Short mmCIF file of N, CA and C in Angstrom, two decimals:
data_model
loop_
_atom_site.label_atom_id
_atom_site.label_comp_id
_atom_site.label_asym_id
_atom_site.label_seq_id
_atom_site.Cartn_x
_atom_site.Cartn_y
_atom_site.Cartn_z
N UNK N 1 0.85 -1.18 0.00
CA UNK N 1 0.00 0.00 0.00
C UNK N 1 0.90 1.24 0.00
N UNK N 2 0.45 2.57 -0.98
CA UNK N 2 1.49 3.66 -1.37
C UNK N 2 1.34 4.14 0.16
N UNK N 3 1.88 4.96 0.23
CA UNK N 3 1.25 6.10 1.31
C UNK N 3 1.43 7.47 0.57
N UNK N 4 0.45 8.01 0.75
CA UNK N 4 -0.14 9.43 -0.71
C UNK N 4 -0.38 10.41 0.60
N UNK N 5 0.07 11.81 0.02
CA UNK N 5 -0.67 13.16 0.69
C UNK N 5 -2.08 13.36 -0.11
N UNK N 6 -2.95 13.91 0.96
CA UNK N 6 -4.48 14.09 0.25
C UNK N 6 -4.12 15.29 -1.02
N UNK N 7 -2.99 16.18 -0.89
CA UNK N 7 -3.24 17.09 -2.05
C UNK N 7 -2.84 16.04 -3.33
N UNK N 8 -1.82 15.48 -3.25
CA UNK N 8 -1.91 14.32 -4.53
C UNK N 8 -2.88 13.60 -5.03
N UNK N 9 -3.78 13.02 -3.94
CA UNK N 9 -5.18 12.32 -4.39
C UNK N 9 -6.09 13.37 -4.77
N UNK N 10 -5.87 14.28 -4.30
CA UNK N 10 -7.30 15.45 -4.11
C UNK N 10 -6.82 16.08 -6.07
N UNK N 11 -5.61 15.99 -6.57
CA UNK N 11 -5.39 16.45 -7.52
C UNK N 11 -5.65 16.07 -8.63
N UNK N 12 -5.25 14.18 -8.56
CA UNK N 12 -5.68 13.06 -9.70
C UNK N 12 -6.75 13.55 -9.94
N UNK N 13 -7.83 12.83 -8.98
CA UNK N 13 -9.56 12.76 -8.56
C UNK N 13 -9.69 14.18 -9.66
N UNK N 14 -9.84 15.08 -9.22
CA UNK N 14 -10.33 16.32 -9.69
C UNK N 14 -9.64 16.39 -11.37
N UNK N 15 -8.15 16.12 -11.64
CA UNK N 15 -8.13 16.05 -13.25
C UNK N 15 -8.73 14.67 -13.59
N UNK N 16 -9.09 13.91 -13.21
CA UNK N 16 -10.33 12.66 -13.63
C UNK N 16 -11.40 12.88 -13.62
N UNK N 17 -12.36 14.32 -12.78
CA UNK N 17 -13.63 14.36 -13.30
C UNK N 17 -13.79 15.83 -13.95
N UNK N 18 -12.56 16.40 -14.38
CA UNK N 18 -12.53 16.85 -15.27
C UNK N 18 -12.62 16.46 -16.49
N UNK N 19 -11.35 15.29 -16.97
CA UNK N 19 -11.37 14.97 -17.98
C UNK N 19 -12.86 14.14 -18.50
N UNK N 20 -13.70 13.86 -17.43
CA UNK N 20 -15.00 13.73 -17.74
C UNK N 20 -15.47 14.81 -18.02
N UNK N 21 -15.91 16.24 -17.56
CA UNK N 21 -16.47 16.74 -17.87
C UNK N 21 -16.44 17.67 -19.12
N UNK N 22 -14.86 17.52 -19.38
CA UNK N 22 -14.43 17.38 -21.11
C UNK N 22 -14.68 17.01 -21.72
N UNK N 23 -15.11 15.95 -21.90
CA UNK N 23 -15.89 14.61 -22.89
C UNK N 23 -17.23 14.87 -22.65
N UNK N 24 -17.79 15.64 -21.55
CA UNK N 24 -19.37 15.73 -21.71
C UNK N 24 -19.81 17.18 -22.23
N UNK N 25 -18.73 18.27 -22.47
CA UNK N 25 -18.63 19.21 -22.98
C UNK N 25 -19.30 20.65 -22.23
N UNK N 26 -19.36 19.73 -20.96
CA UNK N 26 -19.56 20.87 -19.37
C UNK N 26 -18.80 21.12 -18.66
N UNK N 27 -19.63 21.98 -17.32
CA UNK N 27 -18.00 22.11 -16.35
C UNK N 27 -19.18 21.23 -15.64
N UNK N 28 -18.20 21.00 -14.45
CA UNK N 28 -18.46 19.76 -13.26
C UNK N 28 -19.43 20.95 -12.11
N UNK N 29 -20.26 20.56 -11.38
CA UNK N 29 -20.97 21.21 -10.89
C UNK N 29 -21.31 20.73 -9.62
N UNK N 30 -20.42 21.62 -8.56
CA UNK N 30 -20.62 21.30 -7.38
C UNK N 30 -19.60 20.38 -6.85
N UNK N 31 -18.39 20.10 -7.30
CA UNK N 31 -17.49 19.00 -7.27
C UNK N 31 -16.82 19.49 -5.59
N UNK N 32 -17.09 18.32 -4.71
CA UNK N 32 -16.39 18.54 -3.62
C UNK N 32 -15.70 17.21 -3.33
N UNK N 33 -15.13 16.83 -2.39
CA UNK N 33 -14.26 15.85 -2.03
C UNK N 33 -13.76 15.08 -0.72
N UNK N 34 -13.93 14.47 0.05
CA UNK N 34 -13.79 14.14 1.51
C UNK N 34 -12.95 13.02 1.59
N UNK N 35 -12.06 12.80 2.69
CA UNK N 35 -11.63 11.57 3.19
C UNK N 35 -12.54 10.75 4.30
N UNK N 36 -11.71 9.88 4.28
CA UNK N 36 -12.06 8.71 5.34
C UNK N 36 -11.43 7.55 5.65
N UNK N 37 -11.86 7.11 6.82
CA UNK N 37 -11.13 5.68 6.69
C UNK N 37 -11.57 4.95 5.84
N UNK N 38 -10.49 3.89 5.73
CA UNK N 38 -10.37 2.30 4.73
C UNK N 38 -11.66 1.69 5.31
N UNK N 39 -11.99 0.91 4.70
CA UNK N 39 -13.08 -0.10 5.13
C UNK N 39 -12.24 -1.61 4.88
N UNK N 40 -12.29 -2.29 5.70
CA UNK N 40 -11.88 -3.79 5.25
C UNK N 40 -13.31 -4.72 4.42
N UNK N 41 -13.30 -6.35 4.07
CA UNK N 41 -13.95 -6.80 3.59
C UNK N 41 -15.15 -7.26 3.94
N UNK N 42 -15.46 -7.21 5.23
CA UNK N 42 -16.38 -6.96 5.80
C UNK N 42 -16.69 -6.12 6.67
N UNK N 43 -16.71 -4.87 6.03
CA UNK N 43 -17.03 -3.40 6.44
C UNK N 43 -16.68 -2.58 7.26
N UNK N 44 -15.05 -3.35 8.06
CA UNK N 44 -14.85 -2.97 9.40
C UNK N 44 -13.66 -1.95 9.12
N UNK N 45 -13.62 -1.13 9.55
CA UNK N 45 -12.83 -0.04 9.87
C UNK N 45 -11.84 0.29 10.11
N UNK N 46 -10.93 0.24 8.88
CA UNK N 46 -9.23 0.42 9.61
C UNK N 46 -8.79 1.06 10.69
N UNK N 47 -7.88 0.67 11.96
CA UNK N 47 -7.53 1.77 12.66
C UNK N 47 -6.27 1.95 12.73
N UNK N 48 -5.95 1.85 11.36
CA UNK N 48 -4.40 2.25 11.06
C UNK N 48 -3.84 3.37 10.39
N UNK N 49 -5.15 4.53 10.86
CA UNK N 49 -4.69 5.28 9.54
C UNK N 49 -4.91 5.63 7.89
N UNK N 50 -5.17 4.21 7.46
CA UNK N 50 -5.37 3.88 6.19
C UNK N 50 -6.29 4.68 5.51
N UNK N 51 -6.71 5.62 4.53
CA UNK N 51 -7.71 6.84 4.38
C UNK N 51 -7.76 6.26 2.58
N UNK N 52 -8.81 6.89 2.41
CA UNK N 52 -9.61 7.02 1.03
C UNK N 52 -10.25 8.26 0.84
N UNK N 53 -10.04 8.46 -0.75
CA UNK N 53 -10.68 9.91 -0.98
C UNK N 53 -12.19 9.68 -1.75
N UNK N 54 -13.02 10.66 -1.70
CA UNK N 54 -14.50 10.17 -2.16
C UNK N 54 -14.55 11.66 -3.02
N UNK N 55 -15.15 11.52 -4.44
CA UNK N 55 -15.52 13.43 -5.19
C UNK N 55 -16.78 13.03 -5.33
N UNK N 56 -17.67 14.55 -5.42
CA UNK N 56 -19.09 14.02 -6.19
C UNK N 56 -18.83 15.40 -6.64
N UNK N 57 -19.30 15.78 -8.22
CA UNK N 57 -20.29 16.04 -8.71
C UNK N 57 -21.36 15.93 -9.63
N UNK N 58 -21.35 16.90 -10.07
CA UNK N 58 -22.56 16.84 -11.10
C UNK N 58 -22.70 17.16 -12.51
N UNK N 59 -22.60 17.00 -13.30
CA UNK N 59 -22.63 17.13 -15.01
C UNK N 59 -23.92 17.65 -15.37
N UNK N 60 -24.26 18.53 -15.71
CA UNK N 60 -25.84 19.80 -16.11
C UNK N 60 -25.70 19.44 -17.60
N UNK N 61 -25.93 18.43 -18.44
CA UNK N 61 -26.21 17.25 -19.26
C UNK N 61 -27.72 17.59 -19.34
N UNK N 62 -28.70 18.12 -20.59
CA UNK N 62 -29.69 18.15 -21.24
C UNK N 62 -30.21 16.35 -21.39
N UNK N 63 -30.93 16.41 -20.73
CA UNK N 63 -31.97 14.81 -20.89
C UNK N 63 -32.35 14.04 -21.97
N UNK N 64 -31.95 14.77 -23.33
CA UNK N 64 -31.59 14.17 -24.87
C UNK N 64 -30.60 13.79 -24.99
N UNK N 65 -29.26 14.70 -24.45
CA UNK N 65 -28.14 14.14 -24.60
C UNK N 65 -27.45 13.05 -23.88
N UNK N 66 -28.01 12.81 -22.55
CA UNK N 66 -27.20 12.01 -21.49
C UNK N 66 -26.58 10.83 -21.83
N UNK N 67 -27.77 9.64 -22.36
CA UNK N 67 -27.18 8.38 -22.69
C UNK N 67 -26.16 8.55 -23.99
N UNK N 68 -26.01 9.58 -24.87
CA UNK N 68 -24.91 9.68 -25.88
C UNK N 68 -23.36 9.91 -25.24
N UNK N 69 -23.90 10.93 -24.67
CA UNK N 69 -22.84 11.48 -23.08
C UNK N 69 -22.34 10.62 -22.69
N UNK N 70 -23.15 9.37 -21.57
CA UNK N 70 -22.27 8.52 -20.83
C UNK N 70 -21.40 7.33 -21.91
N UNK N 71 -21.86 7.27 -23.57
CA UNK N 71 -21.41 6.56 -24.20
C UNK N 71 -19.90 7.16 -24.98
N UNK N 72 -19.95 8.85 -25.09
CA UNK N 72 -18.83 9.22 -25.10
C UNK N 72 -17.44 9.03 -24.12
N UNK N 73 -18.74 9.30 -22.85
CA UNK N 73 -16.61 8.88 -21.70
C UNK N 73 -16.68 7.60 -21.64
N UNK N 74 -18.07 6.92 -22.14
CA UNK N 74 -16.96 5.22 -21.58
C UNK N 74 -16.18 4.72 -23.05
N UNK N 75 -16.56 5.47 -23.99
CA UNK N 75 -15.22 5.34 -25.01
C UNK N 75 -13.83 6.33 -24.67
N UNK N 76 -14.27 6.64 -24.28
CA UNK N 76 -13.14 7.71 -23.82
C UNK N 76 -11.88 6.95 -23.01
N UNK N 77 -12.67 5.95 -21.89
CA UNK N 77 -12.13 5.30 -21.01
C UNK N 77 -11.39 4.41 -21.74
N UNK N 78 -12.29 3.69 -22.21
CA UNK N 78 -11.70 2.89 -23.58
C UNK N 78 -10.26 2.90 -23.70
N UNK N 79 -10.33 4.18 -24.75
CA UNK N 79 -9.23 4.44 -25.01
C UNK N 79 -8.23 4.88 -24.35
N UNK N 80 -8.55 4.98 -23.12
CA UNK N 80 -7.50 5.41 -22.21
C UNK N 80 -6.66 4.05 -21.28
N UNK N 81 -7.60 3.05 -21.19
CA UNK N 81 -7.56 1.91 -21.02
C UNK N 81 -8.07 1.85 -19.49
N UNK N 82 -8.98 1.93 -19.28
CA UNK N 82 -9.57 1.65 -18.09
C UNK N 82 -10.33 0.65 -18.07
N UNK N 83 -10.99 0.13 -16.96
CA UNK N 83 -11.97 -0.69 -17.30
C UNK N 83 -12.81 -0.88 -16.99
N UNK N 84 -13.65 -0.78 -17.78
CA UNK N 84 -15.15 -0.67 -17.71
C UNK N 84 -16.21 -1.87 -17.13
N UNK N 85 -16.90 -0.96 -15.90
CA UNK N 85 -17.03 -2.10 -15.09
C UNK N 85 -18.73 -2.42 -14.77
N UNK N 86 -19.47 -0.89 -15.53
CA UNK N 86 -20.56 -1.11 -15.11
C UNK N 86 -20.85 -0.36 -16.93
N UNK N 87 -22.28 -0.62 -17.30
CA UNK N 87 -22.20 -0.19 -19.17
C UNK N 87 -23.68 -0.39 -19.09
N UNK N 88 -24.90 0.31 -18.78
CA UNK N 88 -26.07 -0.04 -19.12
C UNK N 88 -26.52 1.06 -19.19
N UNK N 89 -27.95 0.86 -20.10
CA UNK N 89 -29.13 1.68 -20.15
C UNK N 89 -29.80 1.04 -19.54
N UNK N 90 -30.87 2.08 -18.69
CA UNK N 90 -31.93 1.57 -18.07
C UNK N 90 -33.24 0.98 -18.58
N UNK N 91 -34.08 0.64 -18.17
CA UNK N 91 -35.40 0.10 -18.71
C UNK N 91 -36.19 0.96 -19.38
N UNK N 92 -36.32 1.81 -19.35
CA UNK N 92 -36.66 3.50 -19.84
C UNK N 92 -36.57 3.89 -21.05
N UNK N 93 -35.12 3.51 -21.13
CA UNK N 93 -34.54 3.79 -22.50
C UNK N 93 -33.85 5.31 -22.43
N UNK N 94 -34.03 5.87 -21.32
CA UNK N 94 -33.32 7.22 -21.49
C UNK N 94 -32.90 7.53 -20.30
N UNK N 95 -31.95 6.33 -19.34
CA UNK N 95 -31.30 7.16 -18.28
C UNK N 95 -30.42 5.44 -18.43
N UNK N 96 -29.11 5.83 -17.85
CA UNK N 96 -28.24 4.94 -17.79
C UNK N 96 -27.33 5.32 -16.65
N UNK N 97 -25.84 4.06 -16.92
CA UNK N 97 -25.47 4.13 -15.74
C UNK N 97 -24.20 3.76 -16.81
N UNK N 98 -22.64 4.55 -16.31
CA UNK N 98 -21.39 3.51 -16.70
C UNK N 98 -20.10 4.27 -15.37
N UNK N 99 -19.52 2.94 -15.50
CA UNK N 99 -18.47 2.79 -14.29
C UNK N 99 -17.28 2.40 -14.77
N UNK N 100 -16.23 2.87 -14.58
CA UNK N 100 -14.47 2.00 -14.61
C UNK N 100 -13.39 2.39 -13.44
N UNK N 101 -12.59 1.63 -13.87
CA UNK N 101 -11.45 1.45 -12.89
C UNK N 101 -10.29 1.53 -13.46
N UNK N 102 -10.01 2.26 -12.90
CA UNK N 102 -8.33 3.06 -13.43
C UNK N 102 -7.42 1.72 -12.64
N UNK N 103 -6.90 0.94 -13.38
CA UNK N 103 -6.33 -0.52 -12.80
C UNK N 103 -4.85 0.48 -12.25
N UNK N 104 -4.27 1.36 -12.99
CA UNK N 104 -2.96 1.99 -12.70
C UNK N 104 -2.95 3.11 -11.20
N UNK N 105 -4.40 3.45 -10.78
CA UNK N 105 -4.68 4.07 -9.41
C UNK N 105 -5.09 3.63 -9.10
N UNK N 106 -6.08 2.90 -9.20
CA UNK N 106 -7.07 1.92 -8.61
C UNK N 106 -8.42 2.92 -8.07
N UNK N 107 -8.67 4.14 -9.11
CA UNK N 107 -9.22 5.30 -8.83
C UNK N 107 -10.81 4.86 -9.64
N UNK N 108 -11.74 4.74 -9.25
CA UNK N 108 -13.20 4.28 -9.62
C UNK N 108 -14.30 5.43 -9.96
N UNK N 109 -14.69 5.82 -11.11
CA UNK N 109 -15.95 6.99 -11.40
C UNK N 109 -17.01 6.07 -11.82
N UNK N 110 -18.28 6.20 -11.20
CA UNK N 110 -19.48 6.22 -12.01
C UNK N 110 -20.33 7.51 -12.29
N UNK N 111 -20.94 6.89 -13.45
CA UNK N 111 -21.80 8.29 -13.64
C UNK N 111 -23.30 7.37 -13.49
N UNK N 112 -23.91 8.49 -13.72
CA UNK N 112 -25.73 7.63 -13.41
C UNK N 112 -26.07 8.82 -13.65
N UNK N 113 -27.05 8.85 -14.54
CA UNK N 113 -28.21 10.06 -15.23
C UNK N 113 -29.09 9.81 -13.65
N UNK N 114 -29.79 10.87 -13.29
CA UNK N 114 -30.27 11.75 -11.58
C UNK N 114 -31.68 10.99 -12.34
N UNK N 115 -32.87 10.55 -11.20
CA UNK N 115 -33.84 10.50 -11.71
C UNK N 115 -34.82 11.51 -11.89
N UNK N 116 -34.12 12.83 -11.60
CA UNK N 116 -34.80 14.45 -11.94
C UNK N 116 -34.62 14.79 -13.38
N UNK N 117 -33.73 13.81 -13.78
CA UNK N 117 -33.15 13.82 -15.42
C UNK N 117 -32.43 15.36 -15.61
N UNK N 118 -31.86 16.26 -14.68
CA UNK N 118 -31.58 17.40 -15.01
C UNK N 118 -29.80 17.06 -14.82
N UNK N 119 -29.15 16.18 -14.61
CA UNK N 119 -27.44 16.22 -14.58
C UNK N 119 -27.44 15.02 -14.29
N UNK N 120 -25.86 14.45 -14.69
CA UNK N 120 -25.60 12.72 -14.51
C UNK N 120 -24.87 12.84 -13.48
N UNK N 121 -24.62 12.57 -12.61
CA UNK N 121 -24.26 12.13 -11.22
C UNK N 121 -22.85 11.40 -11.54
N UNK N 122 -21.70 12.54 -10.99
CA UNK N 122 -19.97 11.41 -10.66
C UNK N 122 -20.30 11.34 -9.21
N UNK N 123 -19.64 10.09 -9.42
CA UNK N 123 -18.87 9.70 -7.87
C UNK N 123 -17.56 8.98 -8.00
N UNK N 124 -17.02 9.80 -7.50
CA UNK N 124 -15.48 8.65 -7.64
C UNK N 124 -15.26 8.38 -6.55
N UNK N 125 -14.04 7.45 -6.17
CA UNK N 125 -13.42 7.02 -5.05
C UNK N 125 -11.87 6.52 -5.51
N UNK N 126 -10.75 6.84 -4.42
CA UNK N 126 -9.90 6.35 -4.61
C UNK N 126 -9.43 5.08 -4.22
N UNK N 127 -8.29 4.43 -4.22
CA UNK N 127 -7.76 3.63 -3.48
C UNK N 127 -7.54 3.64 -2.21
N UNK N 128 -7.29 2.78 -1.08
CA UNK N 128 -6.89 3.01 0.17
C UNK N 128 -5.39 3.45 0.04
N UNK N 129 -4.89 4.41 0.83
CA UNK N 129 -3.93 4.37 1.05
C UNK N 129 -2.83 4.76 2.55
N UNK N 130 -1.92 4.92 2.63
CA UNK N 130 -1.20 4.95 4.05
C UNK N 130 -1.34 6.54 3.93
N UNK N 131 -1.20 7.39 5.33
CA UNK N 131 -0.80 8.74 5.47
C UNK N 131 0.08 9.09 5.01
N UNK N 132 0.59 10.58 4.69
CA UNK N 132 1.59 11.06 4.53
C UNK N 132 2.31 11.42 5.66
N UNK N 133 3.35 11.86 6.23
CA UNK N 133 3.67 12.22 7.78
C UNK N 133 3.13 13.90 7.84
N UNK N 134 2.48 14.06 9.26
CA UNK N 134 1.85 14.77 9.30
C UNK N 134 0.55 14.65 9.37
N UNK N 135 -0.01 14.21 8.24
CA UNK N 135 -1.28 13.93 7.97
C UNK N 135 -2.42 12.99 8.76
N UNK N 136 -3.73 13.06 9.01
CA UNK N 136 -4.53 12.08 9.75
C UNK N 136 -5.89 11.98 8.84
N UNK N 137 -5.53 12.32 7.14
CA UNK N 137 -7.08 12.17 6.69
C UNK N 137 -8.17 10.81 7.09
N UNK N 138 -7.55 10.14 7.68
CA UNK N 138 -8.80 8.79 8.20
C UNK N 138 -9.44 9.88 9.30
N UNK N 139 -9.21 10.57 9.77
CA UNK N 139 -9.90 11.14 10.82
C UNK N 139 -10.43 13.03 10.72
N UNK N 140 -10.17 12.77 9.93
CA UNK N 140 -10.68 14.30 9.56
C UNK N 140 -11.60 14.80 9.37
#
C-alpha cells in the first residue's frame, strides 16, 4: 500500500472528473471531495490510519443528450484503457449508468443520469492508502 498526501489524491480525482467533464462538454458542478477511513472486507474499519478519498459532482447534461454522453466517456475510457465495469441503459430507455477502474490508481468513477433527469451524477473514489507524515485524513 502507497502512502499518498491528500493534495496528490485530491489532484488526480479532480483532473479525472474533469477529464470527464471534457468529454461531456460541461463544467463539473458542485465538485467537492472528503476523506475517510479504509473499510476492510467486511465493512470494518481500519484503525491504522489507512484513508480514502471520495468526489461528487454533477454534469448539467440536457436529458436528450445524457445516454450519448455517458457513451462518449466510456469510449473515452476505452481508449485510455480503463476498465469498464458497469455499461447499461436503463429500462426506460433514457437514463443509464457507466463505471471504470483506473487498474494503474485503482481510482473508480461512475456516472448515473439523476432520476430528476436534469445532470448525470460522478462519484469517484480512490484507493486506500497509508498517510503522509503529518497527515490524519482517516480522521478528519
Amino acid at each position: 500500500m502507497q502512502t499518498k498526501a491528500v493534495a496528490e489524491v485530491s489532484t488526480l480525482a479532480e483532473a479525472r472528473a474533469q477529464a470527464v467533464a471534457a468529454t461531456a462538454g460541461v463544467a463539473l458542478d458542485g465538485w467537492r471531495t472528503n476523506t475517510s477511513p479504509c473499510q476492510g472486507q467486511r465493512g470494518e474499519i481500519a484503525d491504522d490510519g489507512r484513508w480514502t478519498l471520495s468526489g461528487f459532482a454533477g454534469l448539467p447534461v440536457p436529458p436528450a443528450d445524457q445516454i450519448a454522453t455517458l457513451r462518449r466517456i466510456r469510449d473515452m475510457w476505452r481508449q485510455q484503457g480503463y476498465e469498464i465495469t458497469e455499461d447499461r441503459t436503463f429500462a426506460d430507455g433514457t437514463r443509464g449508468a457507466v463505471s471504470m477502474r483506473d487498474p494503474g490508481t485503482d481510482i473508480t468513477i461512475s456516472l448515473t443520469t439523476t432520476a430528476s433527469r436534469d445532470r448525470v451524477a460522478v462519484i469517484l473514489a480512490s484507493g486506500c492508502y497509508r498517510p503522509a507524515a503529518g497527515e490524519d485524513p482517516a480522521n478528519a
